[in-house]
Amino acid sequence: MQALGVSKYVAVPISAIVVWLLVVKGSYKSAEKIFLVFSLFLLSYIVSAIMGKPDWKAIGLAMVHPQEKFDFAYVVMVIGIVAPRSRPGCSSTCSPR
């Protein structure tokens, strides 16, 4: 929405209220149809990835032989991804015990 000139501080609360109203007050059938249409827009990621003409060989090699970096930013990112998921039944918003 910021690309359209709407502040995120306005767009996010309004979007949250609209989704909440859709889920709470709307019917299952209408919510299903609307979310299905929204999910179709996610296909644009696949289209944009193909249009970007990436080096598929490099992607394949990186999937087979990933390069680990041990600089500070990489370690912090790995801890941020792995640590919240290492506690059973806990998401990233769990409070420490």
Coordinates of N, CA, C and O in Angstrom, one line a residue:
M1 N 0.8 -1.2 0.0 CA 0.0 0.0 0.0 C 0.9 1.3 0.0 O 0.4 2.3 -0.4
Q2 N 2.1 1.2 0.5 CA 2.9 2.3 0.5 C 3.3 2.8 -0.9 O 3.5 3.9 -1.1
A3 N 3.3 1.8 -1.8 CA 3.6 2.2 -3.2 C 2.5 3.0 -3.8 O 2.6 3.8 -4.7
L4 N 1.3 2.9 -3.2 CA 0.1 3.7 -3.6 C 0.0 5.0 -2.8 O -1.0 5.7 -3.0
G5 N 0.9 5.2 -1.9 CA 0.9 6.5 -1.1 C 0.1 6.3 0.2 O -0.2 7.3 0.9
V6 N -0.3 5.1 0.6 CA -1.0 4.9 1.8 C -0.1 4.5 2.9 O 0.7 3.5 2.7
S7 N 0.0 5.1 4.0 CA 0.9 4.8 5.1 C 0.5 3.4 5.7 O -0.6 3.0 5.8
K8 N 1.6 2.7 6.1 CA 1.4 1.3 6.7 C 0.6 1.5 8.0 O -0.1 0.5 8.4
Y9 N 0.7 2.6 8.7 CA 0.1 2.8 10.0 C -1.4 3.0 9.8 O -2.2 2.9 10.7
V10 N -1.9 3.3 8.6 CA -3.3 3.4 8.2 C -3.8 2.1 7.6 O -4.8 1.5 7.9
A11 N -3.0 1.5 6.6 CA -3.4 0.4 5.8 C -3.5 -0.9 6.7 O -4.4 -1.7 6.5
V12 N -2.6 -1.1 7.6 CA -2.6 -2.4 8.3 C -3.8 -2.5 9.3 O -4.5 -3.5 9.3
P13 N -4.1 -1.5 10.1 CA -5.3 -1.6 10.9 C -6.6 -1.7 10.2 O -7.4 -2.5 10.5
I14 N -6.7 -1.0 9.1 CA -7.9 -1.1 8.2 C -8.0 -2.5 7.6 O -9.1 -3.1 7.7
S15 N -6.9 -3.0 7.1 CA -6.9 -4.4 6.6 C -7.2 -5.4 7.6 O -8.0 -6.3 7.4
A16 N -6.7 -5.2 8.8 CA -7.0 -6.2 9.9 C -8.5 -6.1 10.3 O -9.1 -7.2 10.5
I17 N -9.0 -5.0 10.3 CA -10.5 -4.9 10.7 C -11.3 -5.5 9.6 O -12.3 -6.2 9.8
V18 N -11.0 -5.3 8.3 CA -11.7 -5.9 7.2 C -11.6 -7.4 7.2 O -12.6 -8.1 7.1
V19 N -10.4 -7.9 7.5 CA -10.3 -9.4 7.6 C -11.1 -9.9 8.7 O -11.7 -11.0 8.7
W20 N -11.0 -9.2 9.9 CA -11.7 -9.7 11.1 C -13.2 -9.7 10.8 O -13.9 -10.7 11.1
L21 N -13.8 -8.6 10.2 CA -15.2 -8.6 9.8 C -15.6 -9.7 8.9 O -16.6 -10.3 9.0
L22 N -14.7 -9.9 7.9 CA -15.0 -11.0 6.9 C -15.1 -12.3 7.6 O -16.0 -13.1 7.4
V23 N -14.2 -12.6 8.5 CA -14.1 -13.9 9.2 C -15.2 -14.0 10.2 O -15.9 -15.1 10.3
V24 N -15.5 -13.0 11.0 CA -16.4 -13.1 12.1 C -17.9 -12.9 11.6 O -18.8 -13.6 12.0
K25 N -18.1 -11.9 10.8 CA -19.5 -11.6 10.4 C -19.9 -12.2 9.0 O -21.1 -12.4 8.8
G26 N -18.9 -12.5 8.2 CA -19.2 -13.1 6.9 C -19.5 -14.6 6.9 O -19.3 -15.2 8.0
S27 N -20.0 -15.1 5.9 CA -20.2 -16.6 5.8 C -18.9 -17.3 5.4 O -18.0 -16.7 4.8
Y28 N -18.9 -18.5 5.6 CA -17.7 -19.3 5.3 C -17.5 -19.3 3.8 O -16.4 -19.2 3.3
K29 N -18.6 -19.4 3.0 CA -18.5 -19.4 1.6 C -17.9 -18.1 1.0 O -17.1 -18.2 0.1
S30 N -18.4 -17.0 1.5 CA -17.8 -15.7 1.0 C -16.4 -15.5 1.4 O -15.6 -15.1 0.6
A31 N -16.0 -15.9 2.6 CA -14.6 -15.8 3.1 C -13.7 -16.7 2.2 O -12.6 -16.3 1.9
E32 N -14.2 -17.9 2.0 CA -13.4 -18.8 1.2 C -13.2 -18.3 -0.2 O -12.0 -18.4 -0.7
K33 N -14.2 -17.7 -0.8 CA -14.0 -17.2 -2.2 C -13.0 -16.0 -2.2 O -12.2 -15.9 -3.1
I34 N -13.2 -15.1 -1.2 CA -12.3 -13.9 -1.2 C -10.8 -14.3 -0.9 O -9.9 -13.9 -1.6
F35 N -10.6 -15.3 0.0 CA -9.2 -15.7 0.3 C -8.7 -16.5 -0.9 O -7.5 -16.5 -1.1
L36 N -9.5 -17.2 -1.6 CA -9.0 -17.9 -2.8 C -8.6 -16.9 -3.9 O -7.5 -17.1 -4.5
V37 N -9.3 -15.9 -4.1 CA -8.9 -14.9 -5.0 C -7.6 -14.2 -4.6 O -6.7 -14.0 -5.4
F38 N -7.5 -13.9 -3.3 CA -6.3 -13.3 -2.8 C -5.1 -14.3 -3.0 O -4.0 -13.8 -3.3
S39 N -5.3 -15.5 -2.8 CA -4.2 -16.5 -2.9 C -3.8 -16.6 -4.4 O -2.6 -17.0 -4.6
L40 N -4.6 -16.4 -5.3 CA -4.2 -16.4 -6.7 C -3.2 -15.3 -7.0 O -2.4 -15.5 -7.9
F41 N -3.2 -14.2 -6.3 CA -2.2 -13.2 -6.5 C -0.8 -13.7 -6.1 O 0.2 -13.1 -6.6
L42 N -0.8 -14.7 -5.2 CA 0.5 -15.2 -4.8 C 1.2 -15.9 -6.0 O 2.5 -16.1 -6.0
L43 N 0.5 -16.3 -7.0 CA 1.1 -16.9 -8.2 C 2.0 -15.9 -8.9 O 2.9 -16.3 -9.7
S44 N 1.8 -14.6 -8.7 CA 2.6 -13.6 -9.3 C 4.1 -13.8 -8.9 O 5.0 -13.4 -9.6
Y45 N 4.3 -14.3 -7.7 CA 5.7 -14.6 -7.3 C 6.4 -15.6 -8.2 O 7.6 -15.4 -8.6
I46 N 5.7 -16.6 -8.6 CA 6.3 -17.6 -9.5 C 6.5 -17.0 -10.9 O 7.6 -17.2 -11.5
V47 N 5.6 -16.2 -11.4 CA 5.7 -15.5 -12.7 C 6.9 -14.6 -12.6 O 7.7 -14.5 -13.5
S48 N 7.0 -13.8 -11.6 CA 8.1 -12.8 -11.5 C 9.5 -13.5 -11.4 O 10.5 -13.0 -11.9
A49 N 9.5 -14.7 -10.7 CA 10.7 -15.4 -10.6 C 11.2 -15.9 -12.0 O 12.4 -15.9 -12.3
I50 N 10.3 -16.4 -12.7 CA 10.6 -16.9 -14.1 C 11.0 -15.7 -15.0 O 11.9 -15.8 -15.8
M51 N 10.3 -14.6 -14.9 CA 10.6 -13.4 -15.7 C 11.9 -12.8 -15.4 O 12.6 -12.1 -16.2
G52 N 12.4 -13.1 -14.1 CA 13.7 -12.5 -13.7 C 14.9 -13.3 -14.3 O 16.0 -12.8 -14.2
K53 N 14.6 -14.4 -15.0 CA 15.6 -15.2 -15.7 C 16.8 -15.4 -14.8 O 18.0 -15.0 -15.1
P54 N 16.6 -16.2 -13.7 CA 17.7 -16.5 -12.8 C 18.7 -17.5 -13.4 O 18.3 -18.2 -14.4
D55 N 19.8 -17.6 -12.8 CA 20.8 -18.6 -13.2 C 20.4 -19.9 -12.5 O 20.7 -20.2 -11.4
W56 N 19.6 -20.8 -13.3 CA 19.1 -22.0 -12.7 C 20.2 -23.0 -12.2 O 20.0 -23.7 -11.3
K57 N 21.3 -23.0 -12.9 CA 22.4 -23.8 -12.6 C 23.0 -23.4 -11.2 O 23.2 -24.3 -10.3
A58 N 23.1 -22.1 -11.0 CA 23.6 -21.7 -9.7 C 22.6 -22.0 -8.6 O 23.0 -22.3 -7.5
I59 N 21.3 -21.9 -8.9 CA 20.3 -22.2 -7.9 C 20.4 -23.7 -7.5 O 20.3 -24.0 -6.3
G60 N 20.5 -24.5 -8.5 CA 20.6 -25.9 -8.3 C 21.8 -26.3 -7.5 O 21.7 -27.1 -6.6
L61 N 22.9 -25.7 -7.8 CA 24.2 -26.0 -7.1 C 24.1 -25.5 -5.6 O 24.5 -26.2 -4.7
A62 N 23.4 -24.4 -5.4 CA 23.3 -23.8 -4.1 C 22.3 -24.7 -3.2 O 22.5 -24.8 -2.0
M63 N 21.4 -25.4 -3.9 CA 20.5 -26.3 -3.2 C 21.2 -27.6 -2.8 O 20.9 -28.1 -1.7
V64 N 22.1 -28.0 -3.6 CA 22.9 -29.3 -3.3 C 24.0 -29.0 -2.4 O 24.2 -29.8 -1.5
H65 N 24.7 -27.9 -2.6 CA 25.9 -27.6 -1.8 C 25.8 -26.2 -1.3 O 26.4 -25.3 -1.8
P66 N 25.0 -26.0 -0.2 CA 24.8 -24.6 0.3 C 26.1 -24.1 0.9 O 27.0 -24.9 1.4
Q67 N 26.3 -22.8 0.9 CA 27.5 -22.2 1.5 C 27.1 -21.6 2.8 O 26.3 -20.7 2.9
E68 N 27.7 -22.1 3.9 CA 27.5 -21.5 5.2 C 28.4 -20.4 5.4 O 29.6 -20.5 5.1
K69 N 27.9 -19.4 6.0 CA 28.7 -18.2 6.4 C 28.6 -18.1 7.9 O 27.6 -18.4 8.5
F70 N 29.7 -17.8 8.5 CA 29.7 -17.7 10.0 C 29.9 -16.3 10.4 O 30.5 -16.1 11.5
D71 N 29.4 -15.3 9.7 CA 29.5 -13.9 10.2 C 28.4 -13.6 11.1 O 27.4 -14.4 11.2
F72 N 28.4 -12.5 11.7 CA 27.4 -12.2 12.8 C 26.0 -12.2 12.3 O 25.1 -12.8 12.9
A73 N 25.8 -11.5 11.1 CA 24.4 -11.4 10.6 C 23.8 -12.8 10.2 O 22.6 -13.1 10.5
Y74 N 24.6 -13.7 9.7 CA 24.2 -15.0 9.3 C 23.8 -15.8 10.6 O 22.8 -16.5 10.6
V75 N 24.6 -15.8 11.6 CA 24.4 -16.5 12.8 C 23.1 -16.0 13.5 O 22.3 -16.8 14.0
V76 N 23.0 -14.7 13.6 CA 21.8 -14.1 14.2 C 20.5 -14.5 13.4 O 19.5 -14.9 14.0
M77 N 20.6 -14.6 12.1 CA 19.4 -15.0 11.3 C 19.1 -16.4 11.5 O 17.9 -16.8 11.7
V78 N 20.1 -17.3 11.6 CA 19.8 -18.7 11.8 C 19.2 -18.9 13.2 O 18.3 -19.7 13.4
I79 N 19.8 -18.3 14.2 CA 19.2 -18.4 15.5 C 17.8 -17.9 15.6 O 16.9 -18.5 16.2
G80 N 17.5 -16.8 14.9 CA 16.1 -16.2 14.8 C 15.1 -17.2 14.2 O 14.0 -17.2 14.5
I81 N 15.6 -18.0 13.2 CA 14.7 -18.9 12.5 C 14.6 -20.2 13.3 O 13.5 -20.7 13.4
V82 N 15.7 -20.7 13.8 CA 15.7 -22.0 14.4 C 15.2 -22.0 15.9 O 14.4 -22.9 16.3
A83 N 15.6 -21.1 16.6 CA 15.3 -21.1 18.1 C 13.8 -21.1 18.4 O 13.4 -21.9 19.2
P84 N 13.0 -20.3 17.8 CA 11.6 -20.3 18.2 C 10.9 -21.6 17.8 O 9.9 -22.0 18.4
R85 N 11.5 -22.3 16.9 CA 10.8 -23.6 16.4 C 11.4 -24.8 17.2 O 11.0 -25.9 16.9
S86 N 12.4 -24.6 18.1 CA 13.0 -25.7 18.8 C 12.2 -26.1 20.0 O 12.5 -27.1 20.6
R87 N 11.2 -25.3 20.4 CA 10.4 -25.6 21.6 C 9.1 -26.2 21.1 O 8.3 -25.5 20.4
P88 N 8.7 -27.4 21.4 CA 7.5 -28.0 21.0 C 6.2 -27.2 21.5 O 6.2 -26.7 22.6
G89 N 5.3 -27.0 20.5 CA 4.1 -26.3 20.9 C 4.3 -24.8 21.1 O 3.5 -24.2 21.7
C90 N 5.3 -24.3 20.5 CA 5.6 -22.9 20.8 C 5.9 -22.2 19.4 O 6.6 -22.7 18.6
S91 N 5.4 -21.0 19.2 CA 5.7 -20.2 18.0 C 6.7 -19.2 18.4 O 7.2 -19.1 19.5
S92 N 7.0 -18.3 17.4 CA 8.0 -17.3 17.6 C 7.6 -16.2 18.6 O 8.3 -15.4 19.0
T93 N 6.3 -16.2 19.1 CA 5.8 -15.2 20.0 C 5.8 -15.8 21.5 O 5.2 -15.1 22.3
C94 N 6.4 -16.9 21.7 CA 6.3 -17.5 23.1 C 7.2 -16.6 24.0 O 8.2 -16.1 23.7
S95 N 6.7 -16.5 25.2 CA 7.5 -15.8 26.2 C 8.4 -16.8 26.9 O 8.1 -18.0 27.1
P96 N 9.6 -16.3 27.4 CA 10.5 -17.3 28.1 C 9.9 -17.7 29.4 O 9.1 -17.0 30.0
R97 N 10.3 -18.9 29.8 CA 9.7 -19.5 31.0 C 10.5 -18.9 32.2 O 11.6 -18.6 32.3

